[in-house]
Each structure stands twice: as C-alpha cells, then as structure tokens.
Short mmCIF file of C-alpha atoms in Angstrom, two decimals:
data_model
loop_
_atom_site.label_atom_id
_atom_site.label_comp_id
_atom_site.label_asym_id
_atom_site.label_seq_id
_atom_site.Cartn_x
_atom_site.Cartn_y
_atom_site.Cartn_z
CA UNK I 1 -47.13 210.39 -66.88
CA UNK I 2 -44.97 213.11 -65.40
CA UNK I 3 -41.21 212.61 -65.53
CA UNK I 4 -40.93 212.61 -61.76
CA UNK I 5 -43.93 212.43 -59.48
CA UNK I 6 -44.22 212.75 -55.72
CA UNK I 7 -47.00 212.99 -53.18
CA UNK I 8 -46.81 216.65 -52.15
CA UNK I 9 -47.96 215.90 -48.60
CA UNK I 10 -47.73 217.41 -46.11
CA UNK I 11 -46.82 214.45 -43.97
CA UNK I 12 -47.34 215.39 -40.33
CA UNK I 13 -45.42 212.92 -38.21
CA UNK I 14 -44.71 212.87 -34.47
CA UNK I 15 -41.12 213.11 -33.40
CA UNK I 16 -39.49 209.71 -33.12
CA UNK I 17 -41.76 208.06 -35.65
CA UNK I 18 -40.74 206.44 -38.90
CA UNK I 19 -41.91 207.96 -42.14
CA UNK I 20 -41.52 206.85 -45.73
CA UNK I 21 -42.37 208.36 -49.06
CA UNK I 22 -42.07 207.27 -52.62
CA UNK I 23 -41.38 208.88 -55.93
CA UNK I 24 -42.23 207.48 -59.35
CA UNK I 25 -40.36 208.20 -62.54
CA UNK I 26 -41.46 207.74 -66.12
CA UNK I 27 -38.25 207.03 -68.02
CA UNK I 28 -37.32 203.38 -67.55
CA UNK I 29 -33.83 204.08 -68.88
CA UNK I 30 -33.01 206.40 -65.98
CA UNK I 31 -29.92 205.31 -64.10
CA UNK I 32 -29.24 207.97 -61.51
CA UNK I 33 -31.51 208.86 -58.65
CA UNK I 34 -31.15 211.17 -55.71
CA UNK I 35 -32.98 212.55 -52.74
CA UNK I 36 -32.48 216.22 -52.05
CA UNK I 37 -33.69 218.17 -49.09
CA UNK I 38 -34.93 221.72 -49.39
CA UNK I 39 -35.63 223.96 -46.44
CA UNK I 40 -38.05 226.81 -46.87
CA UNK I 41 -36.69 229.32 -49.39
CA UNK I 42 -33.28 227.69 -49.40
CA UNK I 43 -31.38 225.83 -52.07
CA UNK I 44 -31.75 222.08 -52.59
CA UNK I 45 -29.08 220.07 -50.82
CA UNK I 46 -28.12 216.52 -51.63
CA UNK I 47 -29.35 214.14 -48.98
CA UNK I 48 -28.30 210.90 -50.59
CA UNK I 49 -27.86 209.15 -53.89
CA UNK I 50 -29.98 206.07 -54.50
CA UNK I 51 -28.15 202.97 -55.57
CA UNK I 52 -29.58 199.86 -57.17
CA UNK I 53 -28.81 197.83 -54.08
CA UNK I 54 -30.35 200.41 -51.80
CA UNK I 55 -28.34 202.41 -49.34
CA UNK I 56 -28.47 203.62 -45.80
CA UNK I 57 -27.01 206.67 -44.15
CA UNK I 58 -27.73 206.83 -40.45
CA UNK I 59 -31.47 207.19 -40.01
CA UNK I 60 -32.10 207.48 -43.73
CA UNK I 61 -32.61 204.56 -46.11
CA UNK I 62 -33.14 204.89 -49.84
CA UNK I 63 -34.41 202.13 -52.09
CA UNK I 64 -34.83 201.75 -55.82
CA UNK I 65 -37.49 199.57 -57.41
CA UNK I 66 -36.77 199.41 -61.11
CA UNK I 67 -39.63 197.08 -61.96
CA UNK I 68 -42.19 199.53 -60.63
CA UNK I 69 -40.09 202.60 -61.44
CA UNK I 70 -40.02 204.21 -58.07
CA UNK I 71 -37.58 205.20 -55.40
CA UNK I 72 -38.30 205.51 -51.72
CA UNK I 73 -36.93 207.32 -48.72
CA UNK I 74 -37.36 206.03 -45.19
CA UNK I 75 -36.58 208.19 -42.19
CA UNK I 76 -36.34 206.45 -38.83
CA UNK I 77 -36.51 208.08 -35.40
CA UNK I 78 -37.52 211.37 -36.98
CA UNK I 79 -36.23 214.61 -35.49
CA UNK I 80 -37.75 218.06 -35.51
CA UNK I 81 -34.86 219.12 -37.74
CA UNK I 82 -36.02 216.67 -40.40
CA UNK I 83 -38.90 219.00 -41.21
CA UNK I 84 -38.30 220.05 -44.79
CA UNK I 85 -39.35 219.33 -48.34
CA UNK I 86 -37.81 216.20 -49.79
CA UNK I 87 -37.15 216.35 -53.50
CA UNK I 88 -36.90 213.28 -55.65
CA UNK I 89 -34.38 213.86 -58.40
CA UNK I 90 -33.75 211.75 -61.48
CA UNK I 91 -31.20 211.90 -64.23
CA UNK I 92 -33.52 210.72 -67.00
CA UNK I 93 -31.04 210.33 -69.81
CA UNK I 94 -28.08 209.33 -67.71
CA UNK I 95 -26.14 212.25 -69.05
CA UNK I 96 -24.36 214.87 -67.09
CA UNK I 97 -26.32 217.72 -68.54
CA UNK I 98 -29.41 217.78 -66.42
CA UNK I 99 -31.32 216.34 -63.53
CA UNK I 100 -35.07 216.56 -63.13
CA UNK I 101 -36.75 217.45 -59.85
CA UNK I 102 -40.02 216.23 -58.50
CA UNK I 103 -42.20 218.80 -56.90
CA UNK I 104 -41.24 217.56 -53.46
CA UNK I 105 -42.90 216.05 -50.44
CA UNK I 106 -43.36 218.30 -47.44
CA UNK I 107 -42.59 216.73 -44.09
CA UNK I 108 -43.53 218.27 -40.77
CA UNK I 109 -42.20 216.62 -37.65
CA UNK I 110 -44.44 217.41 -34.70
CA UNK I 111 -43.07 217.75 -31.16
CA UNK Q 1 -16.28 222.63 -48.10
CA UNK Q 2 -16.33 224.11 -51.62
CA UNK Q 3 -19.48 225.97 -52.46
CA UNK Q 4 -21.28 227.61 -55.33
CA UNK Q 5 -21.64 231.34 -54.81
CA UNK Q 6 -24.44 233.41 -56.24
CA UNK Q 7 -24.90 237.15 -56.33
CA UNK Q 8 -26.97 239.09 -55.65
CA UNK Q 9 -29.08 237.22 -53.12
CA UNK Q 10 -32.08 239.37 -54.01
CA UNK Q 11 -32.71 241.47 -57.10
CA UNK Q 12 -35.69 243.70 -57.69
CA UNK Q 13 -36.17 244.95 -61.22
CA UNK Q 14 -38.81 246.72 -63.22
CA UNK Q 15 -40.69 244.87 -65.91
CA UNK Q 16 -38.92 245.20 -69.22
CA UNK Q 17 -35.47 245.65 -67.73
CA UNK Q 18 -32.55 243.32 -68.21
CA UNK Q 19 -30.95 241.50 -65.30
CA UNK Q 20 -27.76 239.53 -64.96
CA UNK Q 21 -27.52 236.88 -62.30
CA UNK Q 22 -24.05 235.83 -61.34
CA UNK Q 23 -22.61 232.56 -60.15
CA UNK Q 24 -19.19 231.25 -59.25
CA UNK Q 25 -19.26 227.47 -59.61
CA UNK Q 26 -16.93 225.14 -57.79
CA UNK Q 27 -13.58 225.51 -59.46
CA UNK Q 28 -12.91 221.95 -60.61
CA UNK Q 29 -16.46 221.24 -61.75
CA UNK Q 30 -17.06 220.96 -65.46
CA UNK Q 31 -20.84 221.22 -65.80
CA UNK Q 32 -22.82 224.28 -64.83
CA UNK Q 33 -26.55 224.75 -64.61
CA UNK Q 34 -29.29 227.23 -64.01
CA UNK Q 35 -32.53 226.16 -62.41
CA UNK Q 36 -35.44 228.27 -61.29
CA UNK Q 37 -38.16 227.81 -58.71
CA UNK Q 38 -41.29 229.89 -58.80
CA UNK Q 39 -42.68 230.30 -55.30
CA UNK Q 40 -44.51 227.17 -54.24
CA UNK Q 41 -43.60 225.27 -57.37
CA UNK Q 42 -40.97 222.75 -58.28
CA UNK Q 43 -37.37 223.35 -59.21
CA UNK Q 44 -37.24 223.59 -63.00
CA UNK Q 45 -34.27 223.02 -65.26
CA UNK Q 46 -33.33 225.95 -67.47
CA UNK Q 47 -29.97 225.22 -69.05
CA UNK Q 48 -26.73 223.30 -68.74
CA UNK Q 49 -23.33 224.46 -69.88
CA UNK Q 50 -20.26 222.41 -70.66
CA UNK Q 51 -17.03 223.19 -72.42
CA UNK Q 52 -18.03 226.79 -72.98
CA UNK Q 53 -21.28 226.07 -74.70
CA UNK Q 54 -24.86 225.19 -73.92
CA UNK Q 55 -25.25 221.46 -73.52
CA UNK Q 56 -28.99 221.34 -73.13
CA UNK Q 57 -31.80 223.79 -72.54
CA UNK Q 58 -35.44 223.52 -71.60
CA UNK Q 59 -38.50 225.01 -73.25
CA UNK Q 60 -38.40 227.76 -70.66
CA UNK Q 61 -34.99 228.88 -71.86
CA UNK Q 62 -36.10 230.88 -74.88
CA UNK Q 63 -34.51 233.87 -76.62
CA UNK Q 64 -35.14 235.97 -73.54
CA UNK Q 65 -32.41 234.08 -71.73
CA UNK Q 66 -28.72 233.70 -72.34
CA UNK Q 67 -25.76 232.31 -70.42
CA UNK Q 68 -22.14 233.17 -70.49
CA UNK Q 69 -18.89 232.20 -68.90
CA UNK Q 70 -17.06 235.47 -69.37
CA UNK Q 71 -13.92 234.39 -67.55
CA UNK Q 72 -12.54 231.33 -65.82
CA UNK Q 73 -14.71 231.63 -62.76
CA UNK Q 74 -18.03 233.36 -63.38
CA UNK Q 75 -21.14 231.87 -64.95
CA UNK Q 76 -23.94 234.31 -65.68
CA UNK Q 77 -27.60 234.14 -66.60
CA UNK Q 78 -28.97 237.14 -68.47
CA UNK Q 79 -32.69 237.73 -68.67
CA UNK Q 80 -33.71 240.34 -71.18
CA UNK Q 81 -36.92 242.33 -71.01
CA UNK Q 82 -38.07 240.78 -67.76
CA UNK Q 83 -41.70 239.86 -67.25
CA UNK Q 84 -43.69 239.56 -64.05
CA UNK Q 85 -43.72 235.79 -64.42
CA UNK Q 86 -39.93 235.71 -64.33
CA UNK Q 87 -40.14 236.37 -60.61
CA UNK Q 88 -38.61 233.30 -58.98
CA UNK Q 89 -35.60 231.91 -57.17
CA UNK Q 90 -32.82 231.21 -59.60
CA UNK Q 91 -30.37 228.55 -58.55
CA UNK Q 92 -26.99 228.00 -60.08
CA UNK Q 93 -25.40 224.57 -59.73
CA UNK Q 94 -22.24 222.82 -60.76
CA UNK Q 95 -21.42 219.15 -60.80
CA UNK Q 96 -18.68 216.60 -60.80
CA UNK Q 97 -18.76 212.82 -60.69
CA UNK Q 98 -20.04 212.89 -57.14
CA UNK Q 99 -23.08 215.05 -57.62
CA UNK Q 100 -24.50 218.49 -57.88
CA UNK Q 101 -23.94 221.44 -55.62
CA UNK Q 102 -26.40 224.30 -55.63
CA UNK Q 103 -25.82 227.90 -54.77
CA UNK Q 104 -28.08 229.61 -52.27
CA UNK Q 105 -30.02 231.27 -55.05
CA UNK Q 106 -30.95 234.71 -56.28
CA UNK Q 107 -34.48 235.80 -55.56
CA UNK Q 108 -35.62 237.82 -58.56
CA UNK Q 109 -38.64 240.04 -58.11
CA UNK Q 110 -40.02 241.74 -61.19
CA UNK Q 111 -42.33 244.64 -60.42
#
C-alpha cells in the first residue's frame, strides 16, 4: 500500500456544487495530516490542517477517520477559483523532518 | 507575511554540469527541506535539515546531491553532474510549529 494515496481525478464539478475527496494513508501511527492546494506549476500552499475532531474553515471541511486510515476534504458552494490540485499530506512518523505528499486530486470547477 | 524565497526561478543547464539552487527560509524557522516535482508527478521529499545537519534524506538524495547552509540565511541544494532526469521543479520549504511554507520553486531544465 502506498504511503499516501489519492484519486487523481479529474473531478469536473459545476460551480456551486459540493465536492468531496478522500485520501488514504498506510502508516497507522501517523498523527499529522494536511490538505495543500497546488495551482498549475506553482508551489504547494497549505489549505488546512486536519484535526482528530475534524475542522471547518469557511466552505472547506476536513475530516479524519483513523479506523479506516483516511482523511477527507469537502468543498461546499464551489467557486471557479477552487480549480486546482489538492494534495493530501501526511507526517508519517510524527517527526518534524518530513511530510509525505499524495499525488494529488485535480479539481475543475465548471462555469 | 513571511515567505520562503528561491532563486533562480528557472535554471537551464547542460547535462553533466553542476547546479546550485538557492533558498532563503523564513528566518525563525528551524527545519528546512528540499522537495522536487517532476512534471505531472507528485511532490517528492529529498532531504530535511536541522541544526546544521541533514536530519533525514530519501532514496533520491544520493551522492549526486548535497545541501548546505553556508551562512545564517541561505540554504542551498547542489546537484553535481546533472542528468536529464533531474529536470523538475525543486521546492524549498521551512517549517515551524504551525506548518510548512514552500518557496515558489526553481524549475531546473537539463538539456
């Protein structure tokens, strides 16, 4: 099983719709999880951290399911500007010395 | 907002040449990283650096690569004897307790 696995997509979603995608991770000891956003040929930017209790930031909600070893990202009322690649990121050893990226899920918001 | 600065933004080099990619991490961050992203592929961890030494490195980070913090601000990645397959975006990042910040990357093209 890959360390971090995501559906590559693309997800083509009409503007205003709700979209969700998951990411699975292999190391059950992982403690830190993040969603990053990457625009085409740009650097990854932190979208949100994922807490055990789940967290919400505006239209974005992140959840963690430890039993099934996945995290999810839900985007409500999607905007054209949400079009990007969403990277699932895990700190597998809970150390400060590296984070592991999934390959990303491409999201296209359609007008 | 503090940022990680990378130079150059684009480097073209001939196969077999050495390149040095430069980064200025955020000043109060303690961990520094290099990641690379081959076009269309995922962001891959290369190396982390803490307290003036390598903290962890990946299988990719072989003897061809080296990192240095020559002064109090710069963090460099040296690639010796470049190969065609070294062509990629190279991202520098630094982190504190709140997360990672990535630079905008150096696009390395080996011809």
